[in-house]
Amino acid sequence: MDFLQALRDSGTQYAFYLRRQDHPPCFETNSERFSAASLIKVPILLAWLHLERQGDVSRAEWCHLDDEPQVQGAGFAWAMTTRRLTYHDVLLMMITTSDNLCTNLVIRRLGIERLNRVFQANLGLTDTVLQRKLMDFEARARGLDNWISPTDCIRLFDLIRSLKPDERQWVDRILSLNQDDRLLKRNFNPDAVTFCHKTGSIPGVLHDWGYTSETDVFLLMQGIQDERAALELFEAAGELALGTPMA
């Protein structure tokens, strides 16, 4: 299968990046701006760590799950009987189950304006923009969305590599626990490969961004009309990340 040609023929906006250890990267895109979907949760996580380093927040703080409207979608915090968690666990659920309530609680704690300042000024994510909370359909109807670019997705790898060792260990652990395995991870053997990654999906949009000890990879797609065909492309991209030669 000529993966890149199939991607070009998909009729979607796409961005594909693959960098294997000791090999030059492969990077191809036909769009510079993507609706971030739940991929926005990775910049939010890194912004939290930046502010925690400054002493502004702490993962040990307590969070009330009832401080935000009980949105559903991804995750299940809205259904839990325990209503107080540390932000450590809120951030954990934001990534591992892509919990939208937990994400909105983190956004509430940090503030949309401050998050955007950190993205731009401190993390160097010049095209990443947070305009609304998750599951805020009214805001989306007004044209507000959360955005990311392929170049910012490449920068995310560098940002994670630059973390302090204890931060890196924590981020690796929670990204490796992501429960969504239907995109790049479809054919990964979890006993053989540790894949640290974050997915995102809303109607017409599928993203998966992640890394192993030897590979950085992401595939972003939007404007999807045929989701089954898109899933086949993610499967092929995942196989490339595992070392299958590129046609």
PDB file of C-alpha atoms in Angstrom:
ATOM      1  CA  MET A   1       0.000   0.000   0.000  1.00  0.00           C
ATOM      2  CA  ASP A   2       1.312   3.423  -0.978  1.00  0.00           C
ATOM      3  CA  PHE A   3       0.244   5.069   2.260  1.00  0.00           C
ATOM      4  CA  LEU A   4       1.058   8.660   1.321  1.00  0.00           C
ATOM      5  CA  GLN A   5      -0.748   8.386  -1.997  1.00  0.00           C
ATOM      6  CA  ALA A   6      -3.790   6.904  -0.258  1.00  0.00           C
ATOM      7  CA  LEU A   7      -3.693   9.829   2.156  1.00  0.00           C
ATOM      8  CA  ARG A   8      -3.498  12.308  -0.730  1.00  0.00           C
ATOM      9  CA  ASP A   9      -6.451  10.597  -2.377  1.00  0.00           C
ATOM     10  CA  SER A  10      -8.575  10.544   0.801  1.00  0.00           C
ATOM     11  CA  GLY A  11     -10.383  13.808   0.073  1.00  0.00           C
ATOM     12  CA  THR A  12      -9.592  15.070   3.572  1.00  0.00           C
ATOM     13  CA  GLN A  13      -7.371  17.656   5.163  1.00  0.00           C
ATOM     14  CA  TYR A  14      -4.502  15.706   6.686  1.00  0.00           C
ATOM     15  CA  ALA A  15      -1.103  15.939   8.338  1.00  0.00           C
ATOM     16  CA  PHE A  16       1.228  12.977   8.764  1.00  0.00           C
ATOM     17  CA  TYR A  17       4.536  12.961  10.621  1.00  0.00           C
ATOM     18  CA  LEU A  18       6.865  10.038  11.260  1.00  0.00           C
ATOM     19  CA  ARG A  19      10.347  10.212  12.740  1.00  0.00           C
ATOM     20  CA  ARG A  20      12.093   6.978  13.509  1.00  0.00           C
ATOM     21  CA  GLN A  21      15.336   6.874  15.437  1.00  0.00           C
ATOM     22  CA  ASP A  22      18.332   7.493  13.131  1.00  0.00           C
ATOM     23  CA  HIS A  23      16.099   8.217  10.123  1.00  0.00           C
ATOM     24  CA  PRO A  24      15.133  11.571   8.595  1.00  0.00           C
ATOM     25  CA  PRO A  25      11.519  12.513   9.356  1.00  0.00           C
ATOM     26  CA  CYS A  26       8.655  12.126   6.919  1.00  0.00           C
ATOM     27  CA  PHE A  27       6.260  15.065   7.093  1.00  0.00           C
ATOM     28  CA  GLU A  28       3.419  15.829   4.726  1.00  0.00           C
ATOM     29  CA  THR A  29       0.374  18.042   5.186  1.00  0.00           C
ATOM     30  CA  ASN A  30      -2.199  19.829   3.068  1.00  0.00           C
ATOM     31  CA  SER A  31      -3.506  22.050   5.871  1.00  0.00           C
ATOM     32  CA  GLU A  32      -1.953  24.289   8.504  1.00  0.00           C
ATOM     33  CA  ARG A  33      -4.907  24.423  10.916  1.00  0.00           C
ATOM     34  CA  PHE A  34      -6.905  21.618  12.459  1.00  0.00           C
ATOM     35  CA  SER A  35      -9.764  21.482  14.905  1.00  0.00           C
ATOM     36  CA  ALA A  36      -7.927  20.027  17.888  1.00  0.00           C
ATOM     37  CA  ALA A  37     -10.725  17.879  19.357  1.00  0.00           C
ATOM     38  CA  SER A  38      -9.331  16.075  22.422  1.00  0.00           C
ATOM     39  CA  LEU A  39      -5.737  16.496  21.246  1.00  0.00           C
ATOM     40  CA  ILE A  40      -5.947  19.922  22.948  1.00  0.00           C
ATOM     41  CA  LYS A  41      -5.614  18.027  26.224  1.00  0.00           C
ATOM     42  CA  VAL A  42      -1.879  17.464  25.663  1.00  0.00           C
ATOM     43  CA  PRO A  43      -1.045  21.212  25.527  1.00  0.00           C
ATOM     44  CA  ILE A  44      -3.318  21.702  28.566  1.00  0.00           C
ATOM     45  CA  LEU A  45      -1.358  19.025  30.452  1.00  0.00           C
ATOM     46  CA  LEU A  46       1.972  20.651  29.568  1.00  0.00           C
ATOM     47  CA  ALA A  47       0.645  24.087  30.532  1.00  0.00           C
ATOM     48  CA  TRP A  48      -0.350  22.683  33.932  1.00  0.00           C
ATOM     49  CA  LEU A  49       3.199  21.372  34.459  1.00  0.00           C
ATOM     50  CA  HIS A  50       4.663  24.749  33.492  1.00  0.00           C
ATOM     51  CA  LEU A  51       2.440  26.548  36.007  1.00  0.00           C
ATOM     52  CA  GLU A  52       3.131  23.926  38.652  1.00  0.00           C
ATOM     53  CA  ARG A  53       6.863  24.547  38.257  1.00  0.00           C
ATOM     54  CA  GLN A  54       6.136  28.207  39.011  1.00  0.00           C
ATOM     55  CA  GLY A  55       4.197  27.270  42.155  1.00  0.00           C
ATOM     56  CA  ASP A  56       0.848  28.498  40.789  1.00  0.00           C
ATOM     57  CA  VAL A  57      -0.919  25.121  40.982  1.00  0.00           C
ATOM     58  CA  SER A  58      -0.335  21.679  42.451  1.00  0.00           C
ATOM     59  CA  ARG A  59      -1.485  18.202  41.508  1.00  0.00           C
ATOM     60  CA  ALA A  60      -2.090  17.663  45.226  1.00  0.00           C
ATOM     61  CA  GLU A  61      -4.882  20.282  45.298  1.00  0.00           C
ATOM     62  CA  TRP A  62      -8.414  18.999  45.752  1.00  0.00           C
ATOM     63  CA  CYS A  63     -10.982  19.424  42.995  1.00  0.00           C
ATOM     64  CA  HIS A  64     -14.785  19.269  43.306  1.00  0.00           C
ATOM     65  CA  LEU A  65     -16.285  17.465  40.338  1.00  0.00           C
ATOM     66  CA  ASP A  66     -19.510  19.417  40.811  1.00  0.00           C
ATOM     67  CA  ASP A  67     -17.855  22.789  40.147  1.00  0.00           C
ATOM     68  CA  GLU A  68     -18.585  22.455  36.416  1.00  0.00           C
ATOM     69  CA  PRO A  69     -21.687  21.418  34.423  1.00  0.00           C
ATOM     70  CA  GLN A  70     -21.737  17.641  34.242  1.00  0.00           C
ATOM     71  CA  VAL A  71     -20.861  17.149  30.594  1.00  0.00           C
ATOM     72  CA  GLN A  72     -20.635  13.642  29.244  1.00  0.00           C
ATOM     73  CA  GLY A  73     -19.151  12.408  25.981  1.00  0.00           C
ATOM     74  CA  ALA A  74     -15.758  10.868  26.680  1.00  0.00           C
ATOM     75  CA  GLY A  75     -15.041   9.808  30.249  1.00  0.00           C
ATOM     76  CA  PHE A  76     -17.232   8.917  33.195  1.00  0.00           C
ATOM     77  CA  ALA A  77     -16.388  11.374  35.997  1.00  0.00           C
ATOM     78  CA  TRP A  78     -19.943  12.712  35.740  1.00  0.00           C
ATOM     79  CA  ALA A  79     -21.234   9.272  36.872  1.00  0.00           C
ATOM     80  CA  MET A  80     -18.908   8.744  39.850  1.00  0.00           C
ATOM     81  CA  THR A  81     -20.195   8.807  43.428  1.00  0.00           C
ATOM     82  CA  THR A  82     -16.860  10.184  44.650  1.00  0.00           C
ATOM     83  CA  ARG A  83     -17.067  13.920  43.992  1.00  0.00           C
ATOM     84  CA  ARG A  84     -13.699  15.138  45.338  1.00  0.00           C
ATOM     85  CA  LEU A  85     -10.452  14.167  43.655  1.00  0.00           C
ATOM     86  CA  THR A  86      -6.944  15.559  43.610  1.00  0.00           C
ATOM     87  CA  TYR A  87      -5.986  17.357  40.426  1.00  0.00           C
ATOM     88  CA  HIS A  88      -3.475  14.542  39.917  1.00  0.00           C
ATOM     89  CA  ASP A  89      -6.409  12.187  39.355  1.00  0.00           C
ATOM     90  CA  VAL A  90      -8.392  14.771  37.386  1.00  0.00           C
ATOM     91  CA  LEU A  91      -5.447  15.203  34.989  1.00  0.00           C
ATOM     92  CA  LEU A  92      -4.998  11.436  34.845  1.00  0.00           C
ATOM     93  CA  MET A  93      -8.623  10.990  33.747  1.00  0.00           C
ATOM     94  CA  MET A  94      -8.363  13.932  31.329  1.00  0.00           C
ATOM     95  CA  ILE A  95      -5.749  11.941  29.391  1.00  0.00           C
ATOM     96  CA  THR A  96      -6.457   8.254  29.962  1.00  0.00           C
ATOM     97  CA  THR A  97     -10.227   8.303  29.377  1.00  0.00           C
ATOM     98  CA  SER A  98     -10.245  11.732  27.656  1.00  0.00           C
ATOM     99  CA  ASP A  99     -12.736  12.815  30.308  1.00  0.00           C
ATOM    100  CA  ASN A 100     -14.460  16.017  29.223  1.00  0.00           C
ATOM    101  CA  LEU A 101     -15.712  17.004  32.691  1.00  0.00           C
ATOM    102  CA  CYS A 102     -12.201  16.629  34.093  1.00  0.00           C
ATOM    103  CA  THR A 103     -10.802  18.679  31.223  1.00  0.00           C
ATOM    104  CA  ASN A 104     -13.282  21.467  31.869  1.00  0.00           C
ATOM    105  CA  LEU A 105     -12.369  21.467  35.554  1.00  0.00           C
ATOM    106  CA  VAL A 106      -8.699  21.903  34.635  1.00  0.00           C
ATOM    107  CA  ILE A 107      -9.616  24.708  32.226  1.00  0.00           C
ATOM    108  CA  ARG A 108     -11.682  26.304  35.013  1.00  0.00           C
ATOM    109  CA  ARG A 109      -8.701  26.120  37.402  1.00  0.00           C
ATOM    110  CA  LEU A 110      -6.212  27.607  34.939  1.00  0.00           C
ATOM    111  CA  GLY A 111      -8.429  29.938  32.908  1.00  0.00           C
ATOM    112  CA  ILE A 112      -8.741  30.108  29.143  1.00  0.00           C
ATOM    113  CA  GLU A 113      -6.799  33.370  28.817  1.00  0.00           C
ATOM    114  CA  ARG A 114      -3.913  32.134  30.968  1.00  0.00           C
ATOM    115  CA  LEU A 115      -3.783  28.829  29.097  1.00  0.00           C
ATOM    116  CA  ASN A 116      -3.479  30.640  25.779  1.00  0.00           C
ATOM    117  CA  ARG A 117      -0.710  32.857  27.170  1.00  0.00           C
ATOM    118  CA  VAL A 118       1.218  29.801  28.344  1.00  0.00           C
ATOM    119  CA  PHE A 119       0.716  28.030  25.014  1.00  0.00           C
ATOM    120  CA  GLN A 120       2.115  30.987  23.112  1.00  0.00           C
ATOM    121  CA  ALA A 121       4.683  32.604  25.392  1.00  0.00           C
ATOM    122  CA  ASN A 122       6.021  29.691  27.414  1.00  0.00           C
ATOM    123  CA  LEU A 123       5.500  26.556  25.340  1.00  0.00           C
ATOM    124  CA  GLY A 124       6.076  28.106  21.916  1.00  0.00           C
ATOM    125  CA  LEU A 125       2.849  26.647  20.539  1.00  0.00           C
ATOM    126  CA  THR A 126       2.149  29.557  18.243  1.00  0.00           C
ATOM    127  CA  ASP A 127      -0.897  28.083  16.493  1.00  0.00           C
ATOM    128  CA  THR A 128      -2.564  26.324  19.430  1.00  0.00           C
ATOM    129  CA  VAL A 129      -5.668  28.168  20.595  1.00  0.00           C
ATOM    130  CA  LEU A 130      -8.258  27.306  23.236  1.00  0.00           C
ATOM    131  CA  GLN A 131     -11.532  29.143  22.599  1.00  0.00           C
ATOM    132  CA  ARG A 132     -14.072  27.001  24.433  1.00  0.00           C
ATOM    133  CA  LYS A 133     -14.528  24.246  26.984  1.00  0.00           C
ATOM    134  CA  LEU A 134     -15.257  20.699  25.902  1.00  0.00           C
ATOM    135  CA  MET A 135     -18.821  19.790  24.890  1.00  0.00           C
ATOM    136  CA  ASP A 136     -19.775  23.477  24.712  1.00  0.00           C
ATOM    137  CA  PHE A 137     -21.986  23.173  21.655  1.00  0.00           C
ATOM    138  CA  GLU A 138     -23.335  26.715  21.980  1.00  0.00           C
ATOM    139  CA  ALA A 139     -19.822  28.160  21.760  1.00  0.00           C
ATOM    140  CA  ARG A 140     -19.032  25.924  18.807  1.00  0.00           C
ATOM    141  CA  ALA A 141     -22.209  27.093  17.047  1.00  0.00           C
ATOM    142  CA  ARG A 142     -20.899  30.660  17.475  1.00  0.00           C
ATOM    143  CA  GLY A 143     -17.738  29.676  15.613  1.00  0.00           C
ATOM    144  CA  LEU A 144     -15.520  29.115  18.652  1.00  0.00           C
ATOM    145  CA  ASP A 145     -13.314  26.038  18.599  1.00  0.00           C
ATOM    146  CA  ASN A 146      -9.969  24.726  19.796  1.00  0.00           C
ATOM    147  CA  TRP A 147      -7.176  24.680  17.227  1.00  0.00           C
ATOM    148  CA  ILE A 148      -3.768  23.143  16.655  1.00  0.00           C
ATOM    149  CA  SER A 149      -1.295  22.981  13.782  1.00  0.00           C
ATOM    150  CA  PRO A 150       0.982  20.218  12.483  1.00  0.00           C
ATOM    151  CA  THR A 151       4.072  22.259  13.376  1.00  0.00           C
ATOM    152  CA  ASP A 152       2.807  22.616  16.947  1.00  0.00           C
ATOM    153  CA  CYS A 153       2.242  18.853  17.050  1.00  0.00           C
ATOM    154  CA  ILE A 154       5.911  18.364  16.150  1.00  0.00           C
ATOM    155  CA  ARG A 155       6.892  20.822  18.876  1.00  0.00           C
ATOM    156  CA  LEU A 156       4.939  18.784  21.444  1.00  0.00           C
ATOM    157  CA  PHE A 157       7.521  16.001  21.066  1.00  0.00           C
ATOM    158  CA  ASP A 158      10.343  18.436  21.867  1.00  0.00           C
ATOM    159  CA  LEU A 159       8.446  19.845  24.836  1.00  0.00           C
ATOM    160  CA  ILE A 160       7.986  16.402  26.344  1.00  0.00           C
ATOM    161  CA  ARG A 161      11.644  15.521  25.801  1.00  0.00           C
ATOM    162  CA  SER A 162      12.609  18.727  27.653  1.00  0.00           C
ATOM    163  CA  LEU A 163      10.605  17.895  30.796  1.00  0.00           C
ATOM    164  CA  LYS A 164      12.358  17.240  34.085  1.00  0.00           C
ATOM    165  CA  PRO A 165      12.866  13.492  34.681  1.00  0.00           C
ATOM    166  CA  ASP A 166      10.062  13.155  37.245  1.00  0.00           C
ATOM    167  CA  GLU A 167       7.657  15.108  35.020  1.00  0.00           C
ATOM    168  CA  ARG A 168       8.619  13.031  31.982  1.00  0.00           C
ATOM    169  CA  GLN A 169       8.067   9.803  33.876  1.00  0.00           C
ATOM    170  CA  TRP A 170       4.578  10.935  34.920  1.00  0.00           C
ATOM    171  CA  VAL A 171       3.598  12.189  31.458  1.00  0.00           C
ATOM    172  CA  ASP A 172       4.861   8.994  29.803  1.00  0.00           C
ATOM    173  CA  ARG A 173       2.901   6.891  32.254  1.00  0.00           C
ATOM    174  CA  ILE A 174      -0.440   8.604  31.807  1.00  0.00           C
ATOM    175  CA  LEU A 175      -0.119   8.885  28.008  1.00  0.00           C
ATOM    176  CA  SER A 176       0.698   5.165  27.874  1.00  0.00           C
ATOM    177  CA  LEU A 177      -2.559   4.465  29.739  1.00  0.00           C
ATOM    178  CA  ASN A 178      -4.750   6.107  27.088  1.00  0.00           C
ATOM    179  CA  GLN A 179      -7.697   3.764  26.672  1.00  0.00           C
ATOM    180  CA  ASP A 180      -8.475   4.637  23.038  1.00  0.00           C
ATOM    181  CA  ASP A 181      -6.736   2.081  20.817  1.00  0.00           C
ATOM    182  CA  ARG A 182      -8.799   2.270  17.619  1.00  0.00           C
ATOM    183  CA  LEU A 183      -6.512   4.594  15.621  1.00  0.00           C
ATOM    184  CA  LEU A 184      -2.715   4.288  15.363  1.00  0.00           C
ATOM    185  CA  LYS A 185      -2.654   1.611  18.049  1.00  0.00           C
ATOM    186  CA  ARG A 186      -5.014  -0.813  16.282  1.00  0.00           C
ATOM    187  CA  ASN A 187      -2.299  -3.395  15.595  1.00  0.00           C
ATOM    188  CA  PHE A 188       0.122  -2.636  18.424  1.00  0.00           C
ATOM    189  CA  ASN A 189       0.984  -5.442  20.813  1.00  0.00           C
ATOM    190  CA  PRO A 190       0.798  -3.699  24.216  1.00  0.00           C
ATOM    191  CA  ASP A 191       3.123  -6.329  25.718  1.00  0.00           C
ATOM    192  CA  ALA A 192       5.794  -5.529  23.145  1.00  0.00           C
ATOM    193  CA  VAL A 193       5.401  -1.790  22.520  1.00  0.00           C
ATOM    194  CA  THR A 194       4.719   1.056  24.945  1.00  0.00           C
ATOM    195  CA  PHE A 195       2.905   3.718  22.965  1.00  0.00           C
ATOM    196  CA  CYS A 196       2.405   7.047  24.748  1.00  0.00           C
ATOM    197  CA  HIS A 197      -0.316   8.866  22.860  1.00  0.00           C
ATOM    198  CA  LYS A 198      -3.445  11.000  22.809  1.00  0.00           C
ATOM    199  CA  THR A 199      -6.336  10.661  20.428  1.00  0.00           C
ATOM    200  CA  GLY A 200      -9.058  13.099  19.475  1.00  0.00           C
ATOM    201  CA  SER A 201     -12.339  12.641  17.679  1.00  0.00           C
ATOM    202  CA  ILE A 202     -15.393  14.701  16.868  1.00  0.00           C
ATOM    203  CA  PRO A 203     -17.668  14.290  13.831  1.00  0.00           C
ATOM    204  CA  GLY A 204     -15.503  14.503  10.721  1.00  0.00           C
ATOM    205  CA  VAL A 205     -12.258  14.706  12.721  1.00  0.00           C
ATOM    206  CA  LEU A 206      -9.847  11.973  13.857  1.00  0.00           C
ATOM    207  CA  HIS A 207      -6.389  12.545  15.362  1.00  0.00           C
ATOM    208  CA  ASP A 208      -3.753  10.394  17.003  1.00  0.00           C
ATOM    209  CA  TRP A 209      -0.431  11.777  18.238  1.00  0.00           C
ATOM    210  CA  GLY A 210       2.174   9.782  20.129  1.00  0.00           C
ATOM    211  CA  TYR A 211       5.586   8.247  20.567  1.00  0.00           C
ATOM    212  CA  THR A 212       7.462   5.096  21.497  1.00  0.00           C
ATOM    213  CA  SER A 213      11.044   4.885  22.694  1.00  0.00           C
ATOM    214  CA  GLU A 214      12.156   4.915  19.044  1.00  0.00           C
ATOM    215  CA  THR A 215       9.450   6.722  17.076  1.00  0.00           C
ATOM    216  CA  ASP A 216       7.457   9.969  16.984  1.00  0.00           C
ATOM    217  CA  VAL A 217       4.279   9.827  14.917  1.00  0.00           C
ATOM    218  CA  PHE A 218       0.986  11.579  14.341  1.00  0.00           C
ATOM    219  CA  LEU A 219      -1.843  11.551  11.874  1.00  0.00           C
ATOM    220  CA  LEU A 220      -4.385  14.364  11.847  1.00  0.00           C
ATOM    221  CA  MET A 221      -7.467  14.164   9.604  1.00  0.00           C
ATOM    222  CA  GLN A 222     -10.471  16.439   9.245  1.00  0.00           C
ATOM    223  CA  GLY A 223     -13.255  16.741   6.722  1.00  0.00           C
ATOM    224  CA  ILE A 224     -13.701  12.971   6.890  1.00  0.00           C
ATOM    225  CA  GLN A 225     -16.634  11.619   4.913  1.00  0.00           C
ATOM    226  CA  ASP A 226     -15.789   7.898   5.089  1.00  0.00           C
ATOM    227  CA  GLU A 227     -14.719   7.026   8.629  1.00  0.00           C
ATOM    228  CA  ARG A 228     -14.024   3.382   7.816  1.00  0.00           C
ATOM    229  CA  ALA A 229     -11.549   4.403   5.107  1.00  0.00           C
ATOM    230  CA  ALA A 230      -9.961   6.877   7.522  1.00  0.00           C
ATOM    231  CA  LEU A 231      -9.560   4.150  10.152  1.00  0.00           C
ATOM    232  CA  GLU A 232      -7.730   2.018   7.581  1.00  0.00           C
ATOM    233  CA  LEU A 233      -5.303   4.893   7.029  1.00  0.00           C
ATOM    234  CA  PHE A 234      -4.681   5.150  10.770  1.00  0.00           C
ATOM    235  CA  GLU A 235      -4.042   1.415  10.864  1.00  0.00           C
ATOM    236  CA  ALA A 236      -1.510   1.723   8.048  1.00  0.00           C
ATOM    237  CA  ALA A 237       0.169   4.726   9.737  1.00  0.00           C
ATOM    238  CA  GLY A 238       0.484   2.738  12.959  1.00  0.00           C
ATOM    239  CA  GLU A 239       2.164  -0.101  11.103  1.00  0.00           C
ATOM    240  CA  LEU A 240       4.633   2.381   9.628  1.00  0.00           C
ATOM    241  CA  ALA A 241       5.369   3.643  13.120  1.00  0.00           C
ATOM    242  CA  LEU A 242       6.179   0.068  14.143  1.00  0.00           C
ATOM    243  CA  GLY A 243       8.736  -0.198  11.371  1.00  0.00           C
ATOM    244  CA  THR A 244       6.899  -1.428   8.297  1.00  0.00           C
ATOM    245  CA  PRO A 245       8.751  -0.067   5.236  1.00  0.00           C
ATOM    246  CA  MET A 246       6.948   2.835   3.566  1.00  0.00           C
ATOM    247  CA  ALA A 247       5.864   2.088  -0.001  1.00  0.00           C
TER     248      ALA A 247
END
